[in-house]
Coordinates of C-alpha atoms and ligand atoms in Angstrom, one line a residue:
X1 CA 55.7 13.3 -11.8
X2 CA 54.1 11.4 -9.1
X3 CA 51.8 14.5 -7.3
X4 CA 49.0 13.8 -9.7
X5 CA 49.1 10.2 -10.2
X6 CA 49.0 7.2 -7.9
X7 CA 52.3 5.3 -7.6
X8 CA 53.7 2.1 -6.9
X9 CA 57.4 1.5 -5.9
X10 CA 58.8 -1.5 -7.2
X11 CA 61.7 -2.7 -4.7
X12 CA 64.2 -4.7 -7.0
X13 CA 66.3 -7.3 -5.2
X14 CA 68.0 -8.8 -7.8
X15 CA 65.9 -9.7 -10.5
X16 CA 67.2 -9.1 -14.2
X17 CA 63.0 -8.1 -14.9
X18 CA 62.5 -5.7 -12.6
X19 CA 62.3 -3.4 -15.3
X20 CA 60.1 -5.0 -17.4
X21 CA 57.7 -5.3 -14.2
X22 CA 58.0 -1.5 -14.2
X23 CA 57.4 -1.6 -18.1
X24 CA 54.2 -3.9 -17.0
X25 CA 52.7 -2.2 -14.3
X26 CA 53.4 1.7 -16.9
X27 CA 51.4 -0.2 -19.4
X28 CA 48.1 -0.1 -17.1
X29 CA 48.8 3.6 -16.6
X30 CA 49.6 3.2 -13.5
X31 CA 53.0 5.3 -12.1
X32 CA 55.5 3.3 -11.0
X33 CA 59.4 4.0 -10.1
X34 CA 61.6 1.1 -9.2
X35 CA 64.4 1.5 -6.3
X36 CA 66.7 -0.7 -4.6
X37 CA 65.2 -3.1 -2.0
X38 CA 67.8 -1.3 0.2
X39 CA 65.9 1.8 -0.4
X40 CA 65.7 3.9 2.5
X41 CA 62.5 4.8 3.9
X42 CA 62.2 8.7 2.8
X43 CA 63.3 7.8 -0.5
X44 CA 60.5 5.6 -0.7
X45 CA 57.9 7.9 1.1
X46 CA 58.8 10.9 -0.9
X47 CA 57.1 8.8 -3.7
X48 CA 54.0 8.9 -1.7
X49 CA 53.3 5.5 -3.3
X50 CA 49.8 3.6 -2.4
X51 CA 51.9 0.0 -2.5
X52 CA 55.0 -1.9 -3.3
X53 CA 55.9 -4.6 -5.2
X54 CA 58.7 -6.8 -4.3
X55 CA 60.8 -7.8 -6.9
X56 CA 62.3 -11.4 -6.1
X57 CA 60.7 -13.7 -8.5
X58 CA 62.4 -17.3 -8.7
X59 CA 63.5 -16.9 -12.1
X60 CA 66.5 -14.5 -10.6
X61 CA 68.2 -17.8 -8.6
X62 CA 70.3 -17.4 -6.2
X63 CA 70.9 -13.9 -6.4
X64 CA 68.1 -12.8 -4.1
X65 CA 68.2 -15.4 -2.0
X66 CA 68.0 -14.8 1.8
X67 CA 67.6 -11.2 0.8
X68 CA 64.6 -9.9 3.1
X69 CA 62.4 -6.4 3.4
X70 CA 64.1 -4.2 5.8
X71 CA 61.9 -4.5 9.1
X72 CA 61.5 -0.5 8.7
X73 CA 60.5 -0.8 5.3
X74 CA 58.1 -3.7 6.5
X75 CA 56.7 -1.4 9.2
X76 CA 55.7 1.5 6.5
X77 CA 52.6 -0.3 6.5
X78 CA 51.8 -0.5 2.9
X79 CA 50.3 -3.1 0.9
X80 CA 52.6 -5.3 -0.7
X81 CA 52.7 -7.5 -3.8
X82 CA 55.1 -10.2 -3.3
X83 CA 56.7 -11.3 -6.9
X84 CA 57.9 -14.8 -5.2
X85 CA 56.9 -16.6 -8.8
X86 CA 57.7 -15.5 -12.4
X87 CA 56.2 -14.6 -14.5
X88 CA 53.4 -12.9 -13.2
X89 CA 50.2 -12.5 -14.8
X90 CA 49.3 -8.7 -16.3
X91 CA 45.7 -10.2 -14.0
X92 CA 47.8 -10.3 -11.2
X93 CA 49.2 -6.7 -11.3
X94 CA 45.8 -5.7 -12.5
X95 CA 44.1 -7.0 -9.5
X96 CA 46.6 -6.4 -6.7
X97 CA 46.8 -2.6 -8.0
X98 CA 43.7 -1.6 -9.3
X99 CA 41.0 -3.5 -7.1
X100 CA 42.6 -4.1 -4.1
X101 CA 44.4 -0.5 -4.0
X102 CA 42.3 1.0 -5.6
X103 CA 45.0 2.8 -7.8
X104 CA 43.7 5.6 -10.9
X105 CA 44.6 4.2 -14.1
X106 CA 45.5 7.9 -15.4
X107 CA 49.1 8.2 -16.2
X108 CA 48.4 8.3 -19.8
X109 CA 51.1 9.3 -22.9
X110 CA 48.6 12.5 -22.9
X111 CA 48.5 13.2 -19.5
X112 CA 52.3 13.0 -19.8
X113 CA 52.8 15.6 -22.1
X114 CA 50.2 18.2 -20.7
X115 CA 51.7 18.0 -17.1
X116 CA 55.3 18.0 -18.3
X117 CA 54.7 20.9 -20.8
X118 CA 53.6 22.6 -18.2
X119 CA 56.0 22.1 -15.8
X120 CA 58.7 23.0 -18.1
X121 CA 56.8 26.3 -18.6
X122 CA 56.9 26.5 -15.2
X123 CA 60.4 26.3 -14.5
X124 CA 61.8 28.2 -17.7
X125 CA 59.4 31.3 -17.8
X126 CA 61.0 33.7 -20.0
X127 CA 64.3 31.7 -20.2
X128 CA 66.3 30.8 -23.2
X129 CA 67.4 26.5 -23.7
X130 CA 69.6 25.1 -26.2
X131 CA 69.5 21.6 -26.8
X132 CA 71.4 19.1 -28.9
X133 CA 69.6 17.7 -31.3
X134 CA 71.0 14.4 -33.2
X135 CA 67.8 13.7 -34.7
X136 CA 67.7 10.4 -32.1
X137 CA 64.1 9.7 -30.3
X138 CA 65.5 10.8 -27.4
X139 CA 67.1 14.4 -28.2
X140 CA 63.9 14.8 -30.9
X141 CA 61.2 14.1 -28.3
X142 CA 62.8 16.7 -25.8
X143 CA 62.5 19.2 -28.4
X144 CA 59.2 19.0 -28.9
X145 CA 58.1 18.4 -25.3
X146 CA 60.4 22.0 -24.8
X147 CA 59.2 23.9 -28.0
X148 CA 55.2 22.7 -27.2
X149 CA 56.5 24.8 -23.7
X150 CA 58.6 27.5 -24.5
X151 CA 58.1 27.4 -28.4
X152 CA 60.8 30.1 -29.6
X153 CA 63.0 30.4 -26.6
X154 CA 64.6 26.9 -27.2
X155 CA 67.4 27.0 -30.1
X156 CA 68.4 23.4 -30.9
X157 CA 71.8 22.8 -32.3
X158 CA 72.7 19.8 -35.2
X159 CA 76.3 18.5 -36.1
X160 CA 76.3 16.9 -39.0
X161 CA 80.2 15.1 -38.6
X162 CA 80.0 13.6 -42.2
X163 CA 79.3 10.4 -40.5
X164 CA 75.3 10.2 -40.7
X165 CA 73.1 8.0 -42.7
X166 CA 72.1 8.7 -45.9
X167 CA 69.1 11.8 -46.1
X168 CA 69.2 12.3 -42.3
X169 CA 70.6 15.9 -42.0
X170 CA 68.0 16.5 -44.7
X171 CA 65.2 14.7 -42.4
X172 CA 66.4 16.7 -39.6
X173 CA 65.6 20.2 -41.1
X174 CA 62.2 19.3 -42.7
X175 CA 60.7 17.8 -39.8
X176 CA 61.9 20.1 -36.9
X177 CA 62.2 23.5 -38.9
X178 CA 59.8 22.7 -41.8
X179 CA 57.2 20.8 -39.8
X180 CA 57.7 22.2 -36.1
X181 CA 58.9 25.5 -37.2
X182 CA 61.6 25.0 -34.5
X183 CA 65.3 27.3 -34.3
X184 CA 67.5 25.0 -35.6
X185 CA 70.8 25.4 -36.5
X186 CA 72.3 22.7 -39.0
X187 CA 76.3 23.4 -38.9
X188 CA 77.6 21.7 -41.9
X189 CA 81.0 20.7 -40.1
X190 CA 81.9 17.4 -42.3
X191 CA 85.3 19.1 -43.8
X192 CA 86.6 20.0 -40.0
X193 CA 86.2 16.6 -38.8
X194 CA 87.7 14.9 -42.0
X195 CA 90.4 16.9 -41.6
X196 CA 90.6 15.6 -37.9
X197 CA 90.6 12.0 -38.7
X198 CA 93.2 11.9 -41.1
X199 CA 95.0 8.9 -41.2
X200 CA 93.8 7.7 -37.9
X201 CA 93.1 4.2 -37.9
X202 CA 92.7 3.4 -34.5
X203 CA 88.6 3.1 -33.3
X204 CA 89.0 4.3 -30.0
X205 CA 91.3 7.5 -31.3
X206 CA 88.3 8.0 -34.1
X207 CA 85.8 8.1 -31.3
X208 CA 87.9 10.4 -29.2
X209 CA 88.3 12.5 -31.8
X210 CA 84.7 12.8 -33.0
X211 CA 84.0 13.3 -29.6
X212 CA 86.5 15.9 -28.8
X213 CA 85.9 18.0 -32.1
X214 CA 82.0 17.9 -31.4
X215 CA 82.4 19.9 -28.5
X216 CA 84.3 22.0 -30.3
X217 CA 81.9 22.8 -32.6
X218 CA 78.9 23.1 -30.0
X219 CA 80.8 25.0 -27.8
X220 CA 81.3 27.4 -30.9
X221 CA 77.8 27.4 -32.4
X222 CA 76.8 28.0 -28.2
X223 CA 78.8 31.1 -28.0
X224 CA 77.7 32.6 -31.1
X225 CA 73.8 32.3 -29.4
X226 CA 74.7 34.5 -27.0
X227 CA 73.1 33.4 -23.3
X228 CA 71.4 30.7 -23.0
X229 CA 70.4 29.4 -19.8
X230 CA 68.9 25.9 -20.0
X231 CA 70.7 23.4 -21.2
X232 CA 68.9 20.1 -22.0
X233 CA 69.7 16.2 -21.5
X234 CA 68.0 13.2 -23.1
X235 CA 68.7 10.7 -20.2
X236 CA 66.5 8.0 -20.1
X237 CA 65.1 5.7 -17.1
X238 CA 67.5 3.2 -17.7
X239 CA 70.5 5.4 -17.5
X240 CA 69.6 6.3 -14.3
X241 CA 67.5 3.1 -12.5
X242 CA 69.8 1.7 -9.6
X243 CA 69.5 -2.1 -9.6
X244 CA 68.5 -3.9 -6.3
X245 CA 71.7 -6.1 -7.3
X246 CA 74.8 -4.0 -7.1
X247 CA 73.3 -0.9 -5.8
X248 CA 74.7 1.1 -8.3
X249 CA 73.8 3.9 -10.3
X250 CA 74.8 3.9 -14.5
X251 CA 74.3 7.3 -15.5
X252 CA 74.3 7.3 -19.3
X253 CA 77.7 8.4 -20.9
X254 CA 76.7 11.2 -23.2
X255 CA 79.3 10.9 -24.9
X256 CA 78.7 13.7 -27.5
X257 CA 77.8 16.0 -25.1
X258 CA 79.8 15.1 -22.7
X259 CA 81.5 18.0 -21.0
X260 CA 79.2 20.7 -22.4
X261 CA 77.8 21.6 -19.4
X262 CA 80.8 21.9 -17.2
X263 CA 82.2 24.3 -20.3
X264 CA 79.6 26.9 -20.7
X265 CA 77.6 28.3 -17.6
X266 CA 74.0 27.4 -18.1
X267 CA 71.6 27.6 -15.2
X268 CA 70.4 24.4 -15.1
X269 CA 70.0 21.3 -16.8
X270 CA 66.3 20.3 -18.0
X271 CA 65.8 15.7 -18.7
X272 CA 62.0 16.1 -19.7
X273 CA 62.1 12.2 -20.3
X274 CA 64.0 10.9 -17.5
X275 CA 61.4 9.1 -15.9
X276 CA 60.4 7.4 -19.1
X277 CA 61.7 4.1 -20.8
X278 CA 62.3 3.7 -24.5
X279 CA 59.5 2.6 -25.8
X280 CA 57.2 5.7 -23.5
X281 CA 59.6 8.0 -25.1
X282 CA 58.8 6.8 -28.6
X283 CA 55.4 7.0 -27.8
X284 CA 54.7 10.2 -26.7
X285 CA 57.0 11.4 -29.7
X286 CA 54.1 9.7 -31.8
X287 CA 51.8 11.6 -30.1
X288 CA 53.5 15.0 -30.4
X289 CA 53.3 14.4 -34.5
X290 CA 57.0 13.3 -35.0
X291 CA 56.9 11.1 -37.7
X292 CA 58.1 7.2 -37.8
X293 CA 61.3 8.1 -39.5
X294 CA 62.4 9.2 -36.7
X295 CA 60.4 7.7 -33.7
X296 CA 61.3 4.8 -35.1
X297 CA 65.2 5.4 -35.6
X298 CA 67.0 2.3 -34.5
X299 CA 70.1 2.9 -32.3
X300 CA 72.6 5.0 -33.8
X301 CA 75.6 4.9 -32.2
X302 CA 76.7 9.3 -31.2
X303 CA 79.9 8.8 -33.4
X304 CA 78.1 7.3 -36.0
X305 CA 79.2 5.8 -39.4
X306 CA 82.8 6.1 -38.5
X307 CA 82.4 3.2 -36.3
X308 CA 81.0 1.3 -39.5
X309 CA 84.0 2.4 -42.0
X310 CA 87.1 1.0 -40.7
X311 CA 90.3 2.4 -41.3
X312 CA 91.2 5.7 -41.9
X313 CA 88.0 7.7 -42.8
X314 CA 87.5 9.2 -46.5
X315 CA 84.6 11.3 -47.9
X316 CA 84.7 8.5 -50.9
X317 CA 84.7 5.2 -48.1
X318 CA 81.8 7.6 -45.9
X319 CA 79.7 7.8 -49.2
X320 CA 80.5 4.2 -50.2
X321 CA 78.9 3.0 -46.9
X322 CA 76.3 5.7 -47.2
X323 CA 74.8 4.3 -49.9
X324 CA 75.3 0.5 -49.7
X325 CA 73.5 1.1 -46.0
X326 CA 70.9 3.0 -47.7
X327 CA 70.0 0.1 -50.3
X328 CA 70.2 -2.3 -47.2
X329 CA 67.9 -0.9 -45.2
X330 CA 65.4 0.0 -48.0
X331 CA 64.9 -3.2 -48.6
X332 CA 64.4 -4.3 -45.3
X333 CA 61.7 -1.8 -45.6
X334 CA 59.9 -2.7 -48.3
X335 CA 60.1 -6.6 -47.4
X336 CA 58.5 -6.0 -43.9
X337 CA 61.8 -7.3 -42.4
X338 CA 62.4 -4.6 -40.6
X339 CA 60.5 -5.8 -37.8
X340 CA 62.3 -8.8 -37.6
X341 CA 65.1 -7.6 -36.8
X342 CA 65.9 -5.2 -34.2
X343 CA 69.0 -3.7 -35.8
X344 CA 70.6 -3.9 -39.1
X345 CA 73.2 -1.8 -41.3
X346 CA 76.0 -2.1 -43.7
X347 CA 79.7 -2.0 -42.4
X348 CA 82.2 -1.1 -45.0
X349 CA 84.9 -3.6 -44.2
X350 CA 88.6 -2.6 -45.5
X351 CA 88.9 -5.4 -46.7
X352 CA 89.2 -4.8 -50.8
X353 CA 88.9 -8.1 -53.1
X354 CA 88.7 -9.0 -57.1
X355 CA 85.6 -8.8 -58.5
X356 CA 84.4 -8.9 -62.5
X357 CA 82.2 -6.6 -64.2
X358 CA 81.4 -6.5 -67.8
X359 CA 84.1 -9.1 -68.3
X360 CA 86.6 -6.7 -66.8
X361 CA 88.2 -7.3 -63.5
X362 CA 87.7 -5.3 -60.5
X363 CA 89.4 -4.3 -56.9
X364 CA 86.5 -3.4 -54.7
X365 CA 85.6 -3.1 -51.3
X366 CA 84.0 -6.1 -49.3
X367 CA 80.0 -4.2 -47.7
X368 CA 79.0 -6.5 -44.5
X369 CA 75.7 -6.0 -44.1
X370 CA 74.8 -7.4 -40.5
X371 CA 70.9 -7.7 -39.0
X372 CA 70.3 -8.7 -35.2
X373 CA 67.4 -9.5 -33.1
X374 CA 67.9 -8.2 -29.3
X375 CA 66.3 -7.3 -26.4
X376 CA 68.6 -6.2 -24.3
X377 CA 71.0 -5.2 -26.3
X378 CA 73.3 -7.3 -24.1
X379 CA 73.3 -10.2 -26.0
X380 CA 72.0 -10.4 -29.5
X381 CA 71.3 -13.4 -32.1
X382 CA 71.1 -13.3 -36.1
X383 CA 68.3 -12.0 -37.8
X384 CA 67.0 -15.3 -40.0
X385 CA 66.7 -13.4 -43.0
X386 CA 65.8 -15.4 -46.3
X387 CA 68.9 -16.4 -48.2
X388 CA 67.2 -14.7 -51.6
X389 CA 66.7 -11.4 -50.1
X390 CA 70.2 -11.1 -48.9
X391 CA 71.2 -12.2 -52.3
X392 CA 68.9 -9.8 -54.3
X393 CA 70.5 -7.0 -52.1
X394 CA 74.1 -7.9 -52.5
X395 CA 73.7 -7.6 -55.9
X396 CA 72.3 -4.4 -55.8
X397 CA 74.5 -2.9 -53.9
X398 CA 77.4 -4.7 -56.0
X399 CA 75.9 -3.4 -59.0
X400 CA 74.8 0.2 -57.7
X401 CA 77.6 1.0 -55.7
X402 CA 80.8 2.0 -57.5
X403 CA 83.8 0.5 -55.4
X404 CA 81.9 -2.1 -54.0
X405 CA 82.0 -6.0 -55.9
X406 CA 81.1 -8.2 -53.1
X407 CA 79.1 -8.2 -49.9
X408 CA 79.0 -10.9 -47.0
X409 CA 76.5 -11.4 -44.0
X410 CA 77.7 -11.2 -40.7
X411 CA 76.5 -14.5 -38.9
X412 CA 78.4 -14.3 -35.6
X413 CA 76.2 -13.7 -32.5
X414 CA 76.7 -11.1 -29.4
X415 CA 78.9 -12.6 -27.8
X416 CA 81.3 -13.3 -28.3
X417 CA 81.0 -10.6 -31.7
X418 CA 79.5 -7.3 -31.0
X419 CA 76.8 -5.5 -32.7
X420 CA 79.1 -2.7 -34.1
X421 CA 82.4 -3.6 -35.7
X422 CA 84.2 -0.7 -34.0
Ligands
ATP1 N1 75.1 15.0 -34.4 C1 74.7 15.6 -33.2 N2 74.3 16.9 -33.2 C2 73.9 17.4 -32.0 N3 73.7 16.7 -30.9 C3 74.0 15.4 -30.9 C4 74.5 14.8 -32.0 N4 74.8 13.5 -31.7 C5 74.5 13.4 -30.4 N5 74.0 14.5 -29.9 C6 73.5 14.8 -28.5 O1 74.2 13.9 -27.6 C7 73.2 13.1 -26.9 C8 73.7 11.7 -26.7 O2 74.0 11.1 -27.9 P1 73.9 9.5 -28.1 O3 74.5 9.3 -29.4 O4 74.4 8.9 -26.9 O5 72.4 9.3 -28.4 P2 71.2 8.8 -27.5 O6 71.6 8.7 -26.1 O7 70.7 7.5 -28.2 O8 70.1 9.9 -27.7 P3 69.3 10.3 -29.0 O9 68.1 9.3 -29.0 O10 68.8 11.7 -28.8 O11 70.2 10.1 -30.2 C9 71.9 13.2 -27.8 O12 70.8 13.0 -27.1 C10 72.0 14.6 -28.4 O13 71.6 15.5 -27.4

């Protein structure tokens, strides 16, 4: 990643923006990878970077206070940016890194996706890869980085649980076998897990045993492939960035996929985007020709609408919420709204109350529909959305959805609510 380009290591002591520095600094097209301030010398030299940026702005209090440079990390000799204020200037950055050390502005989304194309090509040869494809930006941007590379040797595997959105599995198989041409196999396995979750109530039993039986199933649809040797991982930067403050590394629970790789021998594991935040991954997907629908997926969580349908899980609740999601987020759509929030779906509640239609009385269930503006997804706030729209939708969905006769908004912000019910 870093041969061709110029870098610049951001040391992080603390501050809660160190990676939106990083995000900052990326945006010039300039390389940069943040480490602890701690780092130790080789890590930071293997980087070959031209300068470093020291991460301590006053915004982050008392946190990094009295925290200094190591002296050997002093005596590297580099040029150094010293964040003592927030929030800096773009000027700033643009100045310190481009004039003064004379960094080349060439890390571009393109350049990107030539040199890691080729790398992969590179590394695989004549090898096969499977991959896991939920139809996230993640998972979907690997696959076309890996089928621009290796085009037929890579076999991507979907699991449709029962428990996706409305049209996705469908979305799924036009864009990466219609569009891409790519092997996908689609494995239908919606009556297994039912079956599973029978009359389990409990959420963190329904995500154990979503997880559990997706393995299952991959570890099925794997075998019957034959050998494959690669096995690829959407990890991120953040699941793998170690903070300057506790020194820690979060590696991203994929929770899906969990133990795949310890079950079935693969000869190694490929991340073609681990160096890349969100938003880089979404944009290089753009750039490969995946379309919005899916580049611009909000977060979904692996075990999906079974963490939106409490209770026991039916095919008739799943479609229920299917649909009264779908109307929802339609007409966030065609409002424009969608931009204004940063995450919004319905929850079927199991809560059932009276209703009247037609002068008849009705027992339906009770559709939250709940909208939130984040950035961290550490805290979240409402999304204001007009009082009509919400009203306009509720009576769709009332009207369109059979079993449903009365929706409420979800007004409570993260904390001390979640974003997810479940
Ligand atoms: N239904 C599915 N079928 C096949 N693979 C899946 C499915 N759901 C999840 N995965 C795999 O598990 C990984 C982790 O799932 P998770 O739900 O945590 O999504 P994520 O980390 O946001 O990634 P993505 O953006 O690819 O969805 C995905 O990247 C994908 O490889």
């Amino acid at each position: 990643m870093t041969d061709k380009h110029d870098c610049v290591v951001i040391l992080d002591f603390g501050a809660i923006n160190a990676q939106m520095l990083a995000k900052a600094v990326r945006q010039l097209n300039i390389y940069c990878e943040v480490l602890p301030y701690t780092a130790a010398t080789d890590r930071i030299l293997a980087l070959q970077p031209k300068a470093l940026i020291l991460q301590r702005g006053e915004a982050c209090g008392e946190r990094t206070l009295g925290r200094e440079l190591p002296p050997e990390t002093a005596a590297l000799g580099l040029p150094v940016l010293d964040m003592k204020s927030s929030p800096w200037e773009e000027a700033d950055l643009k100045a310190f890194l481009v004039k003064e050390c004379k960094m080349g502005q060439d890390w571009t989304t393109e350049a990107f996706i030539e040199e890691t194309v080729a790398a992969l090509r590179s590394e695989i040869q004549d090898k096969k890869v499977l991959l896991a494809m939920s139809g996230g930006v993640d998972s979907s941007v690997c696959a076309a980085l890996l089928h621009r590379a290796v085009g037929s040797q890579l076999t991507c595997v979907f699991v449709d649980h029962g428990c996706m959105r409305k049209d996705e599995p469908r979305q799924i198989e036009e864009v990466f076998r219609g569009q891409f041409g790519m092997n996908l196999v689609s494995v239908n396995a919606e009556d297994r897990f039912l079956e599973r979750l029978k009359g389990v109530t409990d959420p963190e039993m329904k995500r154990k045993i979503i997880g559990e039986e997706f393995i299952r199933v991959f570890e099925e649809e794997a075998r019957k492939l034959g050998e494959l040797d690669y096995f690829v991982q959407g990890t991120i930067y953040p699941d793998i960035i170690e903070s300057g403050w506790d020194g820690g590394k979060s590696v991203k629970a994929h929770h899906n996929v969990g133990g795949l790789p310890e079950r079935i021998d693969f000869k190694g594991i490929l991340e073609p985007v681990k160096y890349l935040f969100k938003d880089e991954v979404r944009r290089v997907g753009e750039a490969m020709g995946i379309p919005p629908v899916i580049t611009r997926r909000q977060p979904f969580p692996g075990p999906g609408l079974a963490v939106r349908c409490l209770g026991e899980l039916t095919r008739e609740k799943l479609e229920i919420l299917r649909e009264a999601d779908a109307i929802f987020r339609e007409g966030m759509d065609e409002k424009g709204y969608g931009d204004h929030a940063s995450q919004f779906f319905a929850v079927l509640t199991n809560v059932q109350s009276v209703g009247v239609t037609n002068d008849e009385r009705t027992y339906g269930y009770v559709i939250a529909l709940r909208a939130v503006l984040t950035t961290d997804f550490m805290t979240a706030g409402v999304a204001d959305l007009p009082i009509a729209f919400l009203t306009e939708v509720a009576a769709k969905i009332a009207v369109q959805v059979q079993g449903v006769n009365r929706v409420v908004y979800d007004i409570t912000s993260k904390p001390p609510a979640t974003i997810e019910w479940e």
